């Protein structure tokens, strides 16, 4: 983390912004994350900036912002009953689209992004975990909700 902050400060990026970006990248779903909380493997960093990952991360942040405005803690949007087992794409898309009021194209993109092991199934809880981790890293805590 210290190396990260120093490198971004050399690019005139403030320390607080560097720390926030690091936290967001650590929160992004990826199979290659290190178990060390202050480490960000090079491959994770570069993969987060490639092709479809950028679009998927953008959709995650958009969804996070909308759900945060509507519900406060993201977990409140997931209080309705939903299947807890990993679901194939069509079932995942149907449940998440209805529960979170998202368009199916965005949900399909998120499914692909969350399926880090390429097993063809993703639990809705994986989306909740990703959004919660991003909320902790990205958004200021709202005590008024």
Tab-separated table of C-alpha atoms in Angstrom:
chain	number	residue	atom	x	y	z
A	1	UNK	CA	0.000	0.000	0.000
A	2	UNK	CA	2.810	2.418	0.857
A	3	UNK	CA	4.505	1.760	-2.499
A	4	UNK	CA	1.167	2.267	-4.232
A	5	UNK	CA	0.573	5.599	-2.487
A	6	UNK	CA	4.096	6.797	-3.224
A	7	UNK	CA	3.861	5.868	-6.910
A	8	UNK	CA	0.527	7.634	-7.356
A	9	UNK	CA	1.729	10.690	-5.429
A	10	UNK	CA	4.513	10.936	-8.023
A	11	UNK	CA	1.691	11.319	-10.560
A	12	UNK	CA	0.165	14.120	-8.430
A	13	UNK	CA	-2.613	11.887	-7.118
A	14	UNK	CA	-3.351	12.686	-3.460
A	15	UNK	CA	-2.635	10.001	-0.866
A	16	UNK	CA	-6.319	9.715	0.105
A	17	UNK	CA	-7.351	9.132	-3.528
A	18	UNK	CA	-4.566	6.580	-3.962
A	19	UNK	CA	-5.744	4.709	-0.861
A	20	UNK	CA	-9.357	4.765	-2.030
A	21	UNK	CA	-8.434	3.468	-5.490
A	22	UNK	CA	-6.349	0.703	-3.915
A	23	UNK	CA	-9.313	-0.292	-1.733
A	24	UNK	CA	-11.681	-0.342	-4.684
A	25	UNK	CA	-9.320	-2.521	-6.716
A	26	UNK	CA	-8.961	-4.880	-3.737
A	27	UNK	CA	-12.765	-5.132	-3.566
A	28	UNK	CA	-13.171	-6.094	-7.229
A	29	UNK	CA	-14.065	-9.765	-7.672
A	30	UNK	CA	-11.014	-11.643	-8.906
A	31	UNK	CA	-9.685	-15.148	-8.321
A	32	UNK	CA	-6.048	-14.014	-8.098
A	33	UNK	CA	-6.356	-11.714	-5.088
A	34	UNK	CA	-3.675	-12.063	-2.453
A	35	UNK	CA	-4.680	-12.945	1.097
A	36	UNK	CA	-2.440	-10.103	2.237
A	37	UNK	CA	-4.809	-7.128	2.826
A	38	UNK	CA	-2.210	-4.522	1.855
A	39	UNK	CA	-1.139	-6.227	-1.368
A	40	UNK	CA	-2.514	-5.899	-4.864
A	41	UNK	CA	-1.000	-8.387	-7.304
A	42	UNK	CA	0.125	-6.842	-10.589
A	43	UNK	CA	-2.104	-9.229	-12.576
A	44	UNK	CA	-5.193	-8.122	-10.594
A	45	UNK	CA	-4.363	-4.486	-11.286
A	46	UNK	CA	-3.854	-4.958	-15.022
A	47	UNK	CA	-6.856	-7.266	-15.428
A	48	UNK	CA	-9.062	-4.677	-13.681
A	49	UNK	CA	-8.096	-2.175	-16.373
A	50	UNK	CA	-8.750	-4.419	-19.387
A	51	UNK	CA	-11.696	-4.676	-21.730
A	52	UNK	CA	-14.882	-5.991	-20.231
A	53	UNK	CA	-13.594	-5.692	-16.650
A	54	UNK	CA	-13.632	-1.894	-16.890
A	55	UNK	CA	-17.238	-1.893	-18.090
A	56	UNK	CA	-18.296	-4.445	-15.460
A	57	UNK	CA	-16.592	-2.501	-12.659
A	58	UNK	CA	-18.280	0.660	-13.898
A	59	UNK	CA	-21.666	-1.124	-13.755
A	60	UNK	CA	-20.880	-2.356	-10.229
A	61	UNK	CA	-20.101	1.198	-9.109
A	62	UNK	CA	-23.263	2.552	-10.791
A	63	UNK	CA	-25.338	-0.151	-9.098
A	64	UNK	CA	-23.614	0.517	-5.794
A	65	UNK	CA	-24.362	4.226	-5.987
A	66	UNK	CA	-28.011	3.658	-6.878
A	67	UNK	CA	-28.572	1.039	-4.181
A	68	UNK	CA	-26.779	3.200	-1.609
A	69	UNK	CA	-29.031	6.151	-2.404
A	70	UNK	CA	-32.170	4.003	-2.261
A	71	UNK	CA	-31.312	1.743	0.689
A	72	UNK	CA	-28.286	3.092	2.574
A	73	UNK	CA	-26.367	-0.096	3.336
A	74	UNK	CA	-26.357	-2.225	0.180
A	75	UNK	CA	-27.362	-5.295	2.184
A	76	UNK	CA	-30.862	-3.811	2.636
A	77	UNK	CA	-31.506	-4.291	-1.088
A	78	UNK	CA	-30.867	-8.021	-0.579
A	79	UNK	CA	-33.323	-8.533	2.300
A	80	UNK	CA	-35.925	-10.235	0.096
A	81	UNK	CA	-35.753	-14.011	-0.135
A	82	UNK	CA	-33.528	-15.264	-2.950
A	83	UNK	CA	-31.770	-18.537	-3.774
A	84	UNK	CA	-28.480	-18.930	-1.914
A	85	UNK	CA	-26.978	-21.616	-4.134
A	86	UNK	CA	-24.888	-20.737	-7.196
A	87	UNK	CA	-27.150	-20.128	-10.192
A	88	UNK	CA	-26.635	-20.462	-13.935
A	89	UNK	CA	-26.725	-17.278	-15.993
A	90	UNK	CA	-30.449	-17.275	-16.846
A	91	UNK	CA	-31.618	-17.874	-13.268
A	92	UNK	CA	-29.127	-15.378	-11.850
A	93	UNK	CA	-30.237	-12.777	-14.387
A	94	UNK	CA	-33.923	-13.316	-13.647
A	95	UNK	CA	-33.559	-13.097	-9.853
A	96	UNK	CA	-31.142	-10.165	-9.758
A	97	UNK	CA	-32.995	-8.166	-12.429
A	98	UNK	CA	-36.236	-8.413	-10.478
A	99	UNK	CA	-34.774	-7.968	-7.006
A	100	UNK	CA	-32.538	-4.981	-7.809
A	101	UNK	CA	-34.513	-3.507	-10.725
A	102	UNK	CA	-31.589	-3.808	-13.168
A	103	UNK	CA	-31.631	-4.344	-16.898
A	104	UNK	CA	-30.736	-7.843	-17.991
A	105	UNK	CA	-27.732	-6.781	-20.102
A	106	UNK	CA	-26.061	-5.249	-17.044
A	107	UNK	CA	-26.839	-8.314	-14.915
A	108	UNK	CA	-25.372	-10.620	-17.560
A	109	UNK	CA	-22.199	-8.526	-17.640
A	110	UNK	CA	-21.985	-8.667	-13.830
A	111	UNK	CA	-22.524	-12.442	-13.879
A	112	UNK	CA	-19.596	-12.902	-16.260
A	113	UNK	CA	-17.458	-10.616	-14.113
A	114	UNK	CA	-18.380	-12.411	-10.876
A	115	UNK	CA	-17.808	-15.875	-12.349
A	116	UNK	CA	-14.093	-15.595	-11.599
A	117	UNK	CA	-13.484	-19.360	-11.803
A	118	UNK	CA	-15.507	-19.673	-15.059
A	119	UNK	CA	-17.798	-22.371	-13.625
A	120	UNK	CA	-20.967	-21.033	-15.252
A	121	UNK	CA	-22.685	-20.465	-11.900
A	122	UNK	CA	-22.673	-17.535	-9.493
A	123	UNK	CA	-24.418	-17.114	-6.152
A	124	UNK	CA	-26.333	-13.890	-5.630
A	125	UNK	CA	-24.364	-13.590	-2.381
A	126	UNK	CA	-21.238	-13.040	-4.523
A	127	UNK	CA	-22.825	-9.880	-5.900
A	128	UNK	CA	-23.764	-8.813	-2.372
A	129	UNK	CA	-20.188	-9.433	-1.160
A	130	UNK	CA	-18.691	-7.454	-4.060
A	131	UNK	CA	-21.058	-4.528	-3.544
A	132	UNK	CA	-20.540	-4.528	0.220
A	133	UNK	CA	-16.751	-4.571	-0.133
A	134	UNK	CA	-16.934	-1.744	-2.651
A	135	UNK	CA	-19.301	0.238	-0.431
A	136	UNK	CA	-16.846	0.001	2.455
A	137	UNK	CA	-13.985	1.094	0.199
A	138	UNK	CA	-15.745	3.622	-1.997
A	139	UNK	CA	-18.616	5.436	-0.361
A	140	UNK	CA	-18.624	7.571	2.770
A	141	UNK	CA	-20.637	6.114	5.623
A	142	UNK	CA	-24.104	7.614	5.864
A	143	UNK	CA	-25.198	7.821	9.495
A	144	UNK	CA	-28.581	9.349	8.624
A	145	UNK	CA	-30.062	6.097	7.298
